Every structure is written in structure tokens, then in C-alpha cells.
CSV table of C-alpha atoms in Angstrom, one decimal:
chain,number,residue,atom,x,y,z
A,48,MET,CA,-94.2,13.5,-3.7
A,49,SER,CA,-96.4,15.6,-1.5
A,50,GLN,CA,-94.0,15.6,1.4
A,51,ALA,CA,-90.3,16.6,1.3
A,52,ALA,CA,-87.9,13.7,1.6
A,53,ALA,CA,-85.8,13.5,4.7
A,54,PRO,CA,-82.2,14.8,4.3
A,55,PHE,CA,-79.9,12.0,3.4
A,56,GLY,CA,-83.0,9.7,3.6
A,57,ARG,CA,-83.7,6.6,1.7
A,58,LEU,CA,-84.7,8.3,-1.5
A,59,GLU,CA,-81.5,10.3,-1.7
A,60,ARG,CA,-79.3,7.4,-0.8
A,61,THR,CA,-81.0,5.2,-3.4
A,62,LEU,CA,-80.5,7.8,-6.1
A,63,ALA,CA,-76.8,8.2,-5.2
A,64,TRP,CA,-76.2,4.5,-5.2
A,65,ARG,CA,-78.0,4.0,-8.5
A,66,TYR,CA,-75.9,6.7,-10.1
A,67,LEU,CA,-72.7,5.1,-8.8
A,68,ARG,CA,-73.7,1.6,-10.1
A,69,ALA,CA,-74.9,2.8,-13.5
A,70,ARG,CA,-72.9,1.8,-16.5
A,71,ARG,CA,-71.0,4.5,-18.4
A,72,GLU,CA,-73.3,4.2,-21.4
A,73,HIS,CA,-76.2,4.9,-19.1
A,74,GLY,CA,-74.6,8.0,-17.7
A,75,GLY,CA,-72.9,6.4,-14.8
A,76,ALA,CA,-69.6,7.3,-13.1
A,77,SER,CA,-67.0,8.3,-15.6
A,78,LEU,CA,-63.5,7.0,-16.1
A,79,ILE,CA,-62.2,10.2,-14.4
A,80,SER,CA,-64.2,9.2,-11.3
A,81,ILE,CA,-62.5,5.8,-11.3
A,82,ILE,CA,-59.1,7.4,-11.7
A,83,SER,CA,-59.8,9.7,-8.7
A,84,PHE,CA,-60.8,6.7,-6.7
A,85,VAL,CA,-57.6,4.9,-7.6
A,86,GLY,CA,-55.6,8.1,-6.9
A,87,ILE,CA,-57.1,8.5,-3.4
A,88,PHE,CA,-56.5,4.8,-2.7
A,89,PHE,CA,-52.8,5.0,-3.6
A,90,ALA,CA,-52.3,8.3,-1.7
A,91,VAL,CA,-53.9,7.0,1.5
A,92,ALA,CA,-52.0,3.8,1.4
A,93,ALA,CA,-48.7,5.6,0.7
A,94,LEU,CA,-49.3,8.1,3.5
A,95,ILE,CA,-50.0,5.3,6.0
A,96,ILE,CA,-47.0,3.2,4.9
A,97,THR,CA,-44.7,6.2,4.9
A,98,MET,CA,-45.7,7.5,8.3
A,99,SER,CA,-45.5,4.1,9.8
A,100,ILE,CA,-42.0,3.4,8.4
A,101,MET,CA,-40.8,6.9,9.6
A,102,SER,CA,-42.3,6.3,13.0
A,103,GLY,CA,-40.5,2.9,13.1
A,104,PHE,CA,-37.2,4.5,12.1
A,105,ARG,CA,-37.5,7.1,14.8
A,106,ALA,CA,-38.5,4.7,17.6
A,107,THR,CA,-36.0,2.0,16.6
A,108,LEU,CA,-33.1,4.4,16.2
A,109,LEU,CA,-33.8,6.1,19.5
A,110,ASP,CA,-34.3,2.8,21.3
A,111,ALA,CA,-30.9,1.6,19.9
A,112,LEU,CA,-29.2,4.9,20.7
A,113,LEU,CA,-30.6,5.2,24.2
A,114,GLY,CA,-29.8,1.6,24.9
A,115,GLY,CA,-26.2,2.2,24.1
A,116,GLN,CA,-25.6,5.7,25.6
A,117,PRO,CA,-26.6,7.6,28.8
A,118,HIS,CA,-29.9,9.4,29.1
A,119,VAL,CA,-28.1,12.0,31.2
A,120,TYR,CA,-24.4,12.6,31.4
A,121,ALA,CA,-22.8,13.9,34.6
A,122,VAL,CA,-19.1,15.0,34.6
A,123,VAL,CA,-17.2,13.7,37.7
A,124,ASN,CA,-13.6,13.7,36.5
A,125,GLN,CA,-12.8,16.3,39.2
A,126,TYR,CA,-13.7,13.9,42.0
A,127,THR,CA,-12.0,10.9,43.4
A,128,GLU,CA,-13.6,7.4,43.0
A,129,ALA,CA,-15.1,7.6,46.6
A,130,GLU,CA,-16.5,11.1,46.0
A,131,ALA,CA,-18.0,10.2,42.7
A,132,GLU,CA,-19.6,7.0,44.2
A,133,ALA,CA,-21.1,9.2,47.0
A,134,ILE,CA,-22.6,11.5,44.3
A,135,ALA,CA,-23.9,8.5,42.3
A,136,ASP,CA,-25.6,7.1,45.5
A,137,LYS,CA,-27.5,10.4,45.9
A,138,ILE,CA,-28.5,10.4,42.2
A,139,ARG,CA,-29.8,6.8,42.4
A,140,GLU,CA,-32.3,8.0,45.1
A,141,VAL,CA,-33.8,10.6,42.8
A,142,PRO,CA,-37.3,9.6,41.6
A,143,GLY,CA,-37.3,8.5,38.0
A,144,VAL,CA,-33.6,7.5,38.0
A,145,THR,CA,-33.0,3.8,37.4
A,146,SER,CA,-29.2,3.7,37.6
A,147,ALA,CA,-26.1,5.9,37.8
A,148,SER,CA,-22.9,4.1,36.7
A,149,PRO,CA,-19.4,5.6,36.5
A,150,TYR,CA,-17.4,5.2,33.3
A,151,ILE,CA,-14.4,6.4,31.3
A,152,GLU,CA,-14.5,7.0,27.6
A,153,GLU,CA,-11.5,7.6,25.3
A,154,TYR,CA,-10.8,7.6,21.6
A,155,VAL,CA,-8.3,5.0,20.4
A,156,LEU,CA,-6.8,3.3,17.3
A,157,VAL,CA,-7.5,-0.4,17.0
A,158,THR,CA,-5.5,-2.8,14.8
A,159,ALA,CA,-6.0,-6.5,14.0
A,160,ASN,CA,-5.5,-8.7,10.9
A,161,GLY,CA,-3.6,-5.9,9.2
A,162,ARG,CA,-6.6,-3.5,9.5
A,163,LYS,CA,-6.7,-0.3,11.4
A,164,THR,CA,-9.7,1.7,12.5
A,165,GLY,CA,-10.7,4.3,15.1
A,166,ALA,CA,-12.9,3.3,18.0
A,167,VAL,CA,-14.2,4.5,21.4
A,168,VAL,CA,-13.2,2.6,24.5
A,169,ARG,CA,-15.8,2.8,27.3
A,170,ALA,CA,-14.6,1.5,30.7
A,171,LEU,CA,-17.2,-0.2,32.8
A,172,ARG,CA,-17.4,-2.1,36.1
A,173,ASN,CA,-18.7,-5.6,35.9
A,174,GLU,CA,-21.7,-4.8,38.2
A,175,ASP,CA,-22.8,-2.0,35.8
A,176,LEU,CA,-23.1,-4.3,32.8
A,177,ALA,CA,-26.6,-5.1,34.0
A,178,THR,CA,-27.7,-1.5,33.3
A,179,LEU,CA,-27.1,-2.0,29.5
A,180,ALA,CA,-30.5,-3.2,28.1
A,181,PHE,CA,-29.0,-4.6,24.9
A,182,LEU,CA,-27.0,-7.2,26.9
A,183,LYS,CA,-29.8,-9.7,27.3
A,184,ASP,CA,-27.8,-11.9,29.8
A,185,HIS,CA,-26.8,-8.8,31.8
A,186,GLY,CA,-23.2,-9.3,30.6
A,187,GLN,CA,-22.8,-12.8,32.1
A,188,ALA,CA,-21.4,-14.3,28.8
A,189,ALA,CA,-18.7,-11.6,28.8
A,190,ILE,CA,-17.8,-12.2,32.4
A,191,ASP,CA,-17.7,-16.0,31.7
A,192,ALA,CA,-15.3,-15.2,28.8
A,193,GLY,CA,-13.0,-13.3,31.2
A,194,PHE,CA,-14.2,-9.7,31.2
A,195,GLY,CA,-13.1,-8.0,34.4
A,196,VAL,CA,-11.6,-11.2,35.7
A,197,GLY,CA,-7.9,-11.4,36.7
A,198,ARG,CA,-5.3,-9.0,37.8
A,199,ASN,CA,-6.2,-5.3,37.2
A,200,GLY,CA,-9.4,-6.5,35.5
A,201,GLY,CA,-7.7,-8.8,33.0
A,202,ASN,CA,-7.1,-8.3,29.3
A,203,THR,CA,-10.5,-9.3,27.9
A,204,ILE,CA,-12.7,-6.8,26.2
A,205,MET,CA,-16.1,-6.6,24.5
A,206,MET,CA,-16.5,-5.2,20.9
A,207,GLY,CA,-19.4,-3.9,18.8
A,208,SER,CA,-20.5,-6.3,16.1
A,209,PHE,CA,-19.8,-4.1,13.1
A,210,LEU,CA,-16.5,-3.0,14.5
A,211,ALA,CA,-15.6,-6.6,14.8
A,212,ALA,CA,-16.9,-8.0,11.6
A,213,GLY,CA,-18.5,-5.3,9.4
A,214,ARG,CA,-17.3,-4.3,5.9
A,215,GLU,CA,-15.0,-1.8,7.5
A,216,GLY,CA,-14.4,-3.8,10.6
A,217,LEU,CA,-11.4,-5.7,11.9
A,218,GLY,CA,-12.5,-9.2,10.9
A,219,VAL,CA,-12.2,-10.6,14.5
A,220,ILE,CA,-14.2,-13.1,16.5
A,221,PRO,CA,-14.2,-14.0,20.2
A,222,GLY,CA,-10.8,-15.3,21.2
A,223,ASP,CA,-8.9,-13.1,18.7
A,224,LYS,CA,-6.3,-10.6,19.7
A,225,VAL,CA,-6.5,-6.8,18.9
A,226,GLU,CA,-4.0,-4.0,19.7
A,227,ILE,CA,-5.4,-0.8,21.2
A,228,ILE,CA,-3.3,2.3,20.7
A,229,THR,CA,-4.1,5.4,22.9
A,230,THR,CA,-3.5,9.1,22.4
A,231,GLY,CA,-1.3,9.0,25.5
A,232,THR,CA,2.5,8.4,25.3
A,233,ASN,CA,5.2,6.7,27.2
A,234,ALA,CA,8.6,8.3,27.6
A,235,SER,CA,11.6,6.2,26.6
A,236,VAL,CA,15.2,6.6,25.5
A,237,MET,CA,13.9,6.8,21.9
A,238,GLY,CA,11.5,9.6,22.8
A,239,ALA,CA,7.8,9.6,23.3
A,240,THR,CA,5.9,6.5,22.0
A,241,PRO,CA,2.2,5.9,21.8
A,242,ARG,CA,0.8,3.8,24.7
A,243,SER,CA,-0.6,0.5,23.5
A,244,LYS,CA,-1.5,-2.9,24.6
A,245,ALA,CA,-2.9,-6.2,23.2
A,246,TYR,CA,-6.3,-7.5,24.4
A,247,THR,CA,-8.4,-10.5,23.7
A,248,VAL,CA,-11.9,-10.2,22.3
A,249,GLY,CA,-14.2,-12.0,24.8
A,250,GLU,CA,-17.6,-11.1,23.5
A,251,ILE,CA,-19.3,-9.4,20.5
A,252,PHE,CA,-22.3,-7.2,21.4
A,253,SER,CA,-25.0,-5.5,19.3
A,254,THR,CA,-26.9,-2.4,20.4
A,255,GLY,CA,-29.2,-2.4,17.4
A,256,SER,CA,-27.5,0.8,16.1
A,257,VAL,CA,-24.8,0.4,13.5
A,258,GLU,CA,-23.4,3.8,14.5
A,259,LEU,CA,-22.7,2.5,18.0
A,260,ASP,CA,-21.7,-1.0,17.0
A,261,MET,CA,-19.1,0.3,14.6
A,262,ALA,CA,-17.5,2.5,17.3
A,263,TYR,CA,-17.6,1.0,20.8
A,264,ILE,CA,-15.3,-1.3,22.7
A,265,PHE,CA,-16.1,-2.1,26.4
A,266,MET,CA,-13.1,-2.5,28.7
A,267,PRO,CA,-12.9,-3.4,32.4
A,268,MET,CA,-12.7,-0.3,34.6
A,269,ASP,CA,-9.5,-1.2,36.4
A,270,GLN,CA,-7.7,-2.0,33.2
A,271,ALA,CA,-8.8,1.3,31.6
A,272,GLN,CA,-7.7,3.3,34.5
A,273,ILE,CA,-4.2,1.9,34.0
A,274,LEU,CA,-4.2,2.2,30.2
A,275,PHE,CA,-5.5,5.8,30.2
A,276,GLN,CA,-3.6,6.8,33.4
A,277,SER,CA,-6.8,7.7,35.3
A,278,LYS,CA,-6.2,5.9,38.6
A,279,ASP,CA,-8.7,6.6,41.4
A,280,HIS,CA,-10.8,8.8,39.0
A,281,TYR,CA,-13.9,8.2,36.9
A,282,GLN,CA,-14.7,10.5,34.0
A,283,MET,CA,-18.5,10.5,33.8
A,284,LEU,CA,-21.7,9.1,35.3
A,285,ASP,CA,-24.1,7.2,33.0
A,286,ILE,CA,-27.5,8.1,34.3
A,287,ARG,CA,-30.5,6.1,33.1
A,288,LEU,CA,-34.1,7.2,33.5
A,289,LYS,CA,-37.5,5.4,33.5
A,290,ASP,CA,-38.7,7.9,30.9
A,291,PRO,CA,-35.8,9.1,28.7
A,292,ASP,CA,-38.0,12.0,27.4
A,293,LYS,CA,-38.1,13.7,30.9
A,294,THR,CA,-34.4,14.6,31.1
A,295,GLN,CA,-34.9,18.2,32.0
A,296,GLU,CA,-37.1,17.3,35.0
A,297,ALA,CA,-34.5,14.7,36.1
A,298,MET,CA,-31.6,17.1,35.8
A,299,ARG,CA,-33.3,19.6,38.0
A,300,ALA,CA,-34.1,17.0,40.6
A,301,ILE,CA,-30.5,15.7,40.4
A,302,SER,CA,-29.1,19.2,40.9
A,303,LEU,CA,-31.2,19.7,44.0
A,304,ALA,CA,-30.2,16.2,45.4
A,305,THR,CA,-26.5,16.8,44.8
A,306,GLY,CA,-26.3,20.5,45.6
A,307,ASN,CA,-25.2,21.3,42.0
A,308,ALA,CA,-22.2,19.1,42.5
A,309,VAL,CA,-22.0,18.0,38.8
A,310,MET,CA,-22.3,19.5,35.4
A,311,MET,CA,-24.9,17.7,33.3
A,312,TYR,CA,-26.2,17.4,29.8
A,313,ASP,CA,-28.7,15.0,28.2
A,314,TRP,CA,-29.0,12.8,25.1
A,315,LYS,CA,-31.3,15.4,23.4
A,316,SER,CA,-28.5,18.0,23.4
A,317,GLN,CA,-26.2,15.4,21.9
A,318,ARG,CA,-28.7,14.5,19.2
A,319,ALA,CA,-30.5,17.8,18.7
A,320,ALA,CA,-29.7,18.1,15.0
A,321,TYR,CA,-30.6,14.4,14.5
A,322,LEU,CA,-34.0,14.8,16.2
A,323,ASN,CA,-34.9,18.0,14.4
A,324,ALA,CA,-34.0,16.4,11.1
A,325,LEU,CA,-36.4,13.5,11.8
A,326,LYS,CA,-39.2,15.9,12.8
A,327,VAL,CA,-38.8,18.1,9.8
A,328,GLU,CA,-38.5,15.1,7.4
A,329,ARG,CA,-41.7,13.5,8.9
A,330,THR,CA,-43.6,16.8,8.6
A,331,MET,CA,-42.5,17.5,5.0
A,332,VAL,CA,-43.3,14.0,3.8
A,333,ARG,CA,-46.7,14.2,5.4
A,334,LEU,CA,-47.5,17.5,3.8
A,335,LEU,CA,-46.2,16.3,0.4
A,336,VAL,CA,-48.4,13.1,0.4
A,337,MET,CA,-51.4,15.2,1.7
A,338,VAL,CA,-51.0,17.6,-1.3
A,339,ILE,CA,-50.9,14.6,-3.6
A,340,MET,CA,-54.0,13.2,-2.0
A,341,GLY,CA,-55.7,16.6,-2.4
A,342,ILE,CA,-54.8,16.6,-6.1
A,343,ALA,CA,-56.3,13.2,-6.5
A,344,THR,CA,-59.6,14.3,-4.8
A,345,LEU,CA,-59.8,17.2,-7.3
A,346,ASN,CA,-60.6,14.7,-10.0
A,347,ILE,CA,-63.8,14.0,-8.2
A,348,ILE,CA,-65.0,17.4,-9.3
A,349,VAL,CA,-64.6,16.5,-13.0
A,350,GLY,CA,-66.2,13.1,-12.5
A,351,VAL,CA,-69.2,14.4,-10.7
A,352,VAL,CA,-69.6,17.3,-13.2
A,353,MET,CA,-69.7,14.8,-16.0
A,354,LEU,CA,-72.2,12.7,-14.1
A,355,VAL,CA,-74.4,15.8,-13.6
A,356,LYS,CA,-74.2,16.6,-17.3
A,357,ASN,CA,-75.3,13.0,-18.1
A,358,LYS,CA,-78.1,13.2,-15.6
A,359,THR,CA,-79.5,16.6,-16.4
A,360,ARG,CA,-82.8,15.1,-17.6
A,361,ASP,CA,-83.1,13.0,-14.4
A,362,ILE,CA,-82.4,16.1,-12.2
A,363,ALA,CA,-85.1,18.1,-14.1
A,364,ILE,CA,-87.7,15.3,-13.5
A,365,LEU,CA,-86.8,14.9,-9.9
A,366,ARG,CA,-87.1,18.7,-9.3
A,367,THR,CA,-90.5,18.7,-11.1
A,368,ILE,CA,-91.9,15.9,-8.9
A,369,GLY,CA,-90.9,17.7,-5.8
A,370,LEU,CA,-87.2,17.0,-4.9
A,371,GLY,CA,-85.8,20.3,-3.7
A,372,ARG,CA,-82.4,21.9,-4.5
A,373,GLY,CA,-81.0,20.6,-1.2
A,374,GLY,CA,-82.0,17.1,-2.1
A,375,VAL,CA,-80.3,17.3,-5.4
A,376,LEU,CA,-77.2,18.7,-3.8
A,377,ARG,CA,-77.1,15.9,-1.2
A,378,VAL,CA,-77.5,13.2,-3.9
A,379,PHE,CA,-74.4,14.3,-5.8
A,380,LEU,CA,-72.5,15.2,-2.6
A,381,MET,CA,-73.0,11.6,-1.6
A,382,VAL,CA,-71.8,10.3,-5.0
A,383,GLY,CA,-68.5,12.2,-4.7
A,384,THR,CA,-68.0,11.5,-1.0
A,385,VAL,CA,-68.7,7.7,-1.5
A,386,LEU,CA,-66.0,7.6,-4.3
A,387,GLY,CA,-63.5,9.3,-1.9
A,388,SER,CA,-64.5,7.2,1.1
A,389,LEU,CA,-64.2,3.9,-0.8
A,390,GLY,CA,-60.8,4.9,-2.0
A,391,ALA,CA,-59.8,5.9,1.5
A,392,LEU,CA,-61.1,2.7,3.0
A,393,LEU,CA,-59.3,0.5,0.5
A,394,GLY,CA,-56.1,2.5,1.0
A,395,MET,CA,-56.3,2.2,4.8
A,396,THR,CA,-56.8,-1.5,4.5
A,397,VAL,CA,-53.9,-2.1,2.1
A,398,GLY,CA,-51.7,0.3,4.1
A,399,VAL,CA,-52.4,-1.5,7.4
A,400,LEU,CA,-51.9,-5.0,5.8
A,401,PHE,CA,-48.6,-3.8,4.2
A,402,ILE,CA,-47.2,-2.6,7.6
A,403,LEU,CA,-48.4,-5.7,9.5
A,404,ASN,CA,-46.6,-7.9,6.9
A,405,ILE,CA,-43.6,-5.7,6.2
A,406,GLY,CA,-41.1,-8.3,7.3
A,407,ALA,CA,-42.4,-10.8,4.8
A,408,ILE,CA,-42.6,-8.2,2.1
A,409,GLU,CA,-39.0,-7.1,2.7
A,410,ALA,CA,-37.9,-10.8,2.5
A,411,PHE,CA,-39.8,-11.3,-0.7
A,412,ILE,CA,-38.3,-8.3,-2.4
A,413,ASN,CA,-34.8,-9.4,-1.3
A,414,LEU,CA,-35.3,-12.6,-3.4
A,415,PHE,CA,-35.0,-10.4,-6.5
A,416,MET,CA,-32.0,-8.3,-5.3
A,417,ASP,CA,-29.3,-10.6,-6.8
A,418,GLY,CA,-27.7,-11.4,-3.5
A,419,GLY,CA,-28.2,-7.9,-2.1
A,420,LYS,CA,-30.7,-6.4,0.2
A,421,VAL,CA,-33.3,-3.7,-0.4
A,422,PHE,CA,-32.5,-2.4,3.1
A,423,ASP,CA,-28.8,-2.8,3.9
A,424,ALA,CA,-27.9,-2.6,7.6
A,425,GLU,CA,-24.5,-0.9,7.2
A,426,THR,CA,-26.0,1.7,4.8
A,427,TYR,CA,-29.1,2.6,6.8
A,428,GLY,CA,-27.8,2.0,10.3
A,429,LEU,CA,-30.4,-0.6,11.3
A,430,ALA,CA,-30.7,-4.4,11.0
A,431,HIS,CA,-34.1,-4.4,9.3
A,432,LEU,CA,-36.8,-2.1,7.9
A,433,PRO,CA,-38.7,-0.9,10.9
A,434,ALA,CA,-42.4,0.1,11.0
A,435,ILE,CA,-44.8,1.1,13.8
A,436,LEU,CA,-48.5,1.2,13.0
A,437,ASP,CA,-50.0,4.3,14.5
A,438,TRP,CA,-53.8,4.0,14.5
A,439,GLY,CA,-54.1,7.7,15.1
A,440,ASP,CA,-52.3,8.3,11.7
A,441,VAL,CA,-54.4,5.7,10.0
A,442,PHE,CA,-57.7,7.2,11.1
A,443,SER,CA,-56.6,10.8,10.6
A,444,THR,CA,-55.5,10.0,7.1
A,445,GLY,CA,-58.8,8.4,6.3
A,446,LEU,CA,-60.7,11.3,7.8
A,447,TYR,CA,-58.6,13.8,5.8
A,448,ALA,CA,-59.4,11.9,2.6
A,449,LEU,CA,-63.1,11.7,3.5
A,450,GLY,CA,-63.2,15.4,4.3
A,451,MET,CA,-61.4,16.4,1.1
A,452,SER,CA,-63.7,14.2,-0.9
A,453,ALA,CA,-66.8,15.8,0.6
A,454,PHE,CA,-65.4,19.3,0.2
A,455,VAL,CA,-64.5,19.0,-3.5
A,456,SER,CA,-67.9,17.3,-4.1
A,457,LEU,CA,-69.7,20.3,-2.9
A,458,ILE,CA,-68.8,22.3,-6.0
A,459,PRO,CA,-70.4,20.1,-8.7
A,460,ALA,CA,-73.3,19.1,-6.2
A,461,TRP,CA,-74.1,22.8,-5.8
A,462,TRP,CA,-74.0,23.3,-9.6
A,463,ALA,CA,-76.4,20.4,-10.0
A,464,SER,CA,-78.8,21.8,-7.5
A,465,ARG,CA,-78.9,25.1,-9.4
A,466,GLN,CA,-80.1,23.4,-12.6
A,467,ASP,CA,-83.3,24.9,-14.0
A,468,PRO,CA,-85.8,22.0,-14.6
A,469,VAL,CA,-87.7,23.9,-17.3
A,470,SER,CA,-84.6,24.7,-19.3
A,471,ALA,CA,-83.2,21.2,-18.8
A,472,LEU,CA,-86.4,19.5,-20.1
A,473,ARG,CA,-86.7,22.0,-23.0
A,474,PHE,CA,-83.3,21.1,-24.4
A,475,GLU,CA,-83.5,17.3,-23.7
């Protein structure tokens, strides 16, 4: 070997591959190395699956919440209908605003079939039903059922799916009657009595969020103005944006367009604690799984050290015939890195396949749940287990596992390169 081998050249790669393939009795990779490989595989797969499910939770929950509630709220109860409409017209002209719809919202008590529960009535105009993305037919089915039709808007309402039929719901279907009792009162000879009225359920809607579907009732605007004694006034404007994340920019533009005529707040302020909890939870889970992955890669040190001990004679011979310290270091560095990278690659593959088939996996697990579900909609607030595959997370997880494997492999590889060939051959 008159000429030094090229770094990471064919000789070094051949030696590393030979040591990886060698049987244990011939001084090959130890059981600990295999355990470290399996540990890295499970850690990478777990991190990808966990991050994908948490991303799915966040995106699905926010989509459901933002589909059922305003992106920006504007208070207009101090204005008449005409004045509020004029302000809404100015807001609709602001770039980035897709709609601005007036509404009234009040808390009520609803009774039906001997059951009672609290609910939130939101009063809407028929033409504004099209702004609600979760109504796939733009509310036409509700209108056909009588919503907003008749004197003073009629007596037909829309009800959230879990409020209508959930475990704690009223047990009603379209066509059934419910009684709505308000916080307002009517004066009579017997004293003040709660204001109430019977309505017909015309349509059941689903926003995708159990929280909203357990709470909301939609009522025609004219009818609500009478029931809540808010004639010729709206309460709020429901402002929807092309990009719900850019609420601050939109509110500044709306303030300029309306001359600061309305007080506003956005959905982020309504859900600040919720968003912060999701962010902290995602960060802590990521750190936890990365620590577990780091612990798994530490086993590579023990495995490569044992391999070095078994190959002391080989190292001495290689050093004697001309392989330098750097060559020895690179050989054992490749051994440890390949163990980690193979575990990471398999973990990435299994993690991605799990997420791509998560619906089928959930359905399969439900077969063994004795009539129940592994992911109950009323418990978790969503209709199914969501997951979004983020390729950035996938590749960053793989690179982290590869980097950690290479880093921990440096220690035993450096120790192997410091072996004295004379001493090694003397004691062999």
C-alpha cells in the first residue's frame, strides 16, 4: 500500500461494509448495535407519526373553528342597520377581506324531548349563509326547509349536529320542535316571565368541530331581532379573510377604511390560550422524542467499541500495511453512521406509510374496541384522527438521526484510530 487510500474511498467503504456484515462469532456487529438500530428506527418513526398527528390536530381544529366563527369581529351594536351596512360595505372593499356579514349572538336555554341544555343562537340573513364554508350547498337545503321564509323570517332554525343528536344533545331531527328560552323577560300580571318561543328544526349542520356543533343554533335575522328585542340593530360583523393568519394587517386596513368607526378583535385573541397550548405541546413532544432518539444513538458507542475490541488485530495489520489513523477513524465512523442511517431510513419509511394509511389503521384498531372507537369524536372534538404529513419534519428527523449517529460514532472511531499496532500485535 505505497499510496494513501482516498478518504472514504473504496478500501474504507469495503472494510466498513465487511465489518457490518460479519457474523457475531467472527467479530461482527454486536447485539447492542442491533438494539441501537431498532431504537433509532422506533424513535424516528414515533417522531414522524407524532408530529404529523399533532400537525393534523392543529390544522383540522383551526379549519373547523375558523369555518364556524369570524376571523375578525367588529362591534356595531351602537349603529342602526343602515349605518352598520354602510360600514360593512367599506370593509368588503378592503384588500384581503372576502366578506363582512352582520349577525346577532345570544345565549339561550333550549328544551326538547324532556332534555334541557344551553346553546348559542346566532342570527343570520339568508344571503350570508353562503359565507359559511361548512355549508356545502351555501345553505340552500336550509332555505328549502323554510329557513328565513315567511313572516318575520319564519320559525325554522338550523342546529349543530351534536347539539341535536349527541350524547348530551336534545335527540331531535329535522322537522322536530324545540323551545328556546332567552335571558330576556316579558312583563305580565304574574310578574316577569322568561321570553320563549317554539321553533322547528329545519336543517342539521356540522362545522367539523364538536365544540361548535354542540353549541350553535342558526336563526333568521328578522326572527332573532324580535326574540331578542334588537329591532333595527345588529350586534357584530363577521369578517372573513383570504388569509386568516393576517388578522392584524387586516384590522389596520379596516380601521383606515372606516375611520376607526368600529372596535375589533380577532380569532387569535379569542383562542390565544388554545394556540399557545398547541405550540407548547408540540415543542415539548418533539424535544422528548428527540431525547429518546439521542439515548438510542448512544448505544452505537457501545456497539462500535465492542466491534473495535474484536477487530484489534485487523486494525493493527491495516496500520502496519499503511492505512493511517484517519483511515481507521473513517472506517469505524462509517460503521456507526450506517447503523444509525439505516435505522433512520427504515423509521422514515414506516412513519410515512403509517401516516398515509392512518384512516385504514384507525378502522382496523376499531375492530378490536368492542363496539367503541379508539378516537371518539365527542371526547376529542373531531370526527376522525387527523394527520398531515410534513416532509420538512420527515427529512429533518432523518437528518437529526444521521447527525447524532455520526457524532456518537466519532468517539469509538477516534479510540480505534489511536490503537498502537505494535502493542495490539504483541498481545494478540
